[in-house]
Coordinates of C-alpha atoms and ligand atoms in Angstrom, one line a residue:
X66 CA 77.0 155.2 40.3
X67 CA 74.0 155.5 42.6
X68 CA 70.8 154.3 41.4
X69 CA 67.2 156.0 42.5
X70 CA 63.6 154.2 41.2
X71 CA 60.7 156.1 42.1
X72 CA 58.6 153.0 43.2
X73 CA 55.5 155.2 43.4
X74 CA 55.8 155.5 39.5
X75 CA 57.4 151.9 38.8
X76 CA 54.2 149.6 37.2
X77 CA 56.7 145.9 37.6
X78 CA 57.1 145.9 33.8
X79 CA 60.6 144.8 34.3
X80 CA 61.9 146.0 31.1
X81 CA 65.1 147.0 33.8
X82 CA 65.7 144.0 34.7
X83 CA 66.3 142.3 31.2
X84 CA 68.6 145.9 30.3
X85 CA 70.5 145.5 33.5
X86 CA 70.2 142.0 35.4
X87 CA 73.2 143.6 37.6
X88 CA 71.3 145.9 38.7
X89 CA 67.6 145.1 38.7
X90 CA 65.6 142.4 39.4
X91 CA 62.3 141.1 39.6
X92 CA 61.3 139.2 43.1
X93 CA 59.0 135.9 43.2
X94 CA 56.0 138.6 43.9
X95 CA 56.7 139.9 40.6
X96 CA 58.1 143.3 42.3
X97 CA 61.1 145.2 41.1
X98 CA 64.3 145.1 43.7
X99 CA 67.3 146.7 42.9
X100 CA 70.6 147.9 44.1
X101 CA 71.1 151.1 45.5
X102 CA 75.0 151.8 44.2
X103 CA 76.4 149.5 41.1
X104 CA 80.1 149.6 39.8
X105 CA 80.5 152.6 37.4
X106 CA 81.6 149.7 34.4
X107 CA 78.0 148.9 34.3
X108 CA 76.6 152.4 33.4
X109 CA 76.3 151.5 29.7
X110 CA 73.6 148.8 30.5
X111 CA 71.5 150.6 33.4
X112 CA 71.3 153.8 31.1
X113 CA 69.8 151.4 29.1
X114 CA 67.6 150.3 31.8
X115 CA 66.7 153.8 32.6
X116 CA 65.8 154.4 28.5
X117 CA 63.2 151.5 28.5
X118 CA 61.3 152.1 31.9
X119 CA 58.4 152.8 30.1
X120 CA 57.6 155.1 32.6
X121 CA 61.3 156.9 33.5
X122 CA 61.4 155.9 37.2
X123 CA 64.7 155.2 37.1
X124 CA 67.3 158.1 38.1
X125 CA 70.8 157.5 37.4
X126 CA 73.6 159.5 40.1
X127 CA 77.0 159.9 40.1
Ligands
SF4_311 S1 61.2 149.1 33.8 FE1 60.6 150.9 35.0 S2 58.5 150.4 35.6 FE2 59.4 148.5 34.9 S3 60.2 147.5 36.7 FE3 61.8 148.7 35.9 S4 61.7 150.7 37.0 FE4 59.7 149.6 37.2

């Protein structure tokens, strides 16, 4: 699956990153990096990423 953030909404709460390590994680600056395409087996856990962005910035593809 392809995976979109909208950085201009992302606030670095990194609630992502502890759903979905695979996918998302926080850089020594304490900004959000993530991947751009991740194995479909992982889908269960970056939906979940995507649920706890407190501010939905996070757009799951196919
Ligand atoms: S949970 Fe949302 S706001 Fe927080 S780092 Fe991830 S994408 Fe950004």
């Amino acid at each position: 699956m392809k995976i979109t953030v909208d950085m201009a909404k992302c606030e670095d709460h990194g609630q992502c990153a502890i759903a979905a390590p695979v996918a998302f994680r926080m850089n020594d600056d304490g900004k959000l990096e993530h991947d751009g395409e991740v194995d479909d087996a992982y889908l269960d856990e970056v939906e979940e990423a995507a649920d706890v962005c407190p501010v939905q910035a996070i757009l799951i593809g196919a």
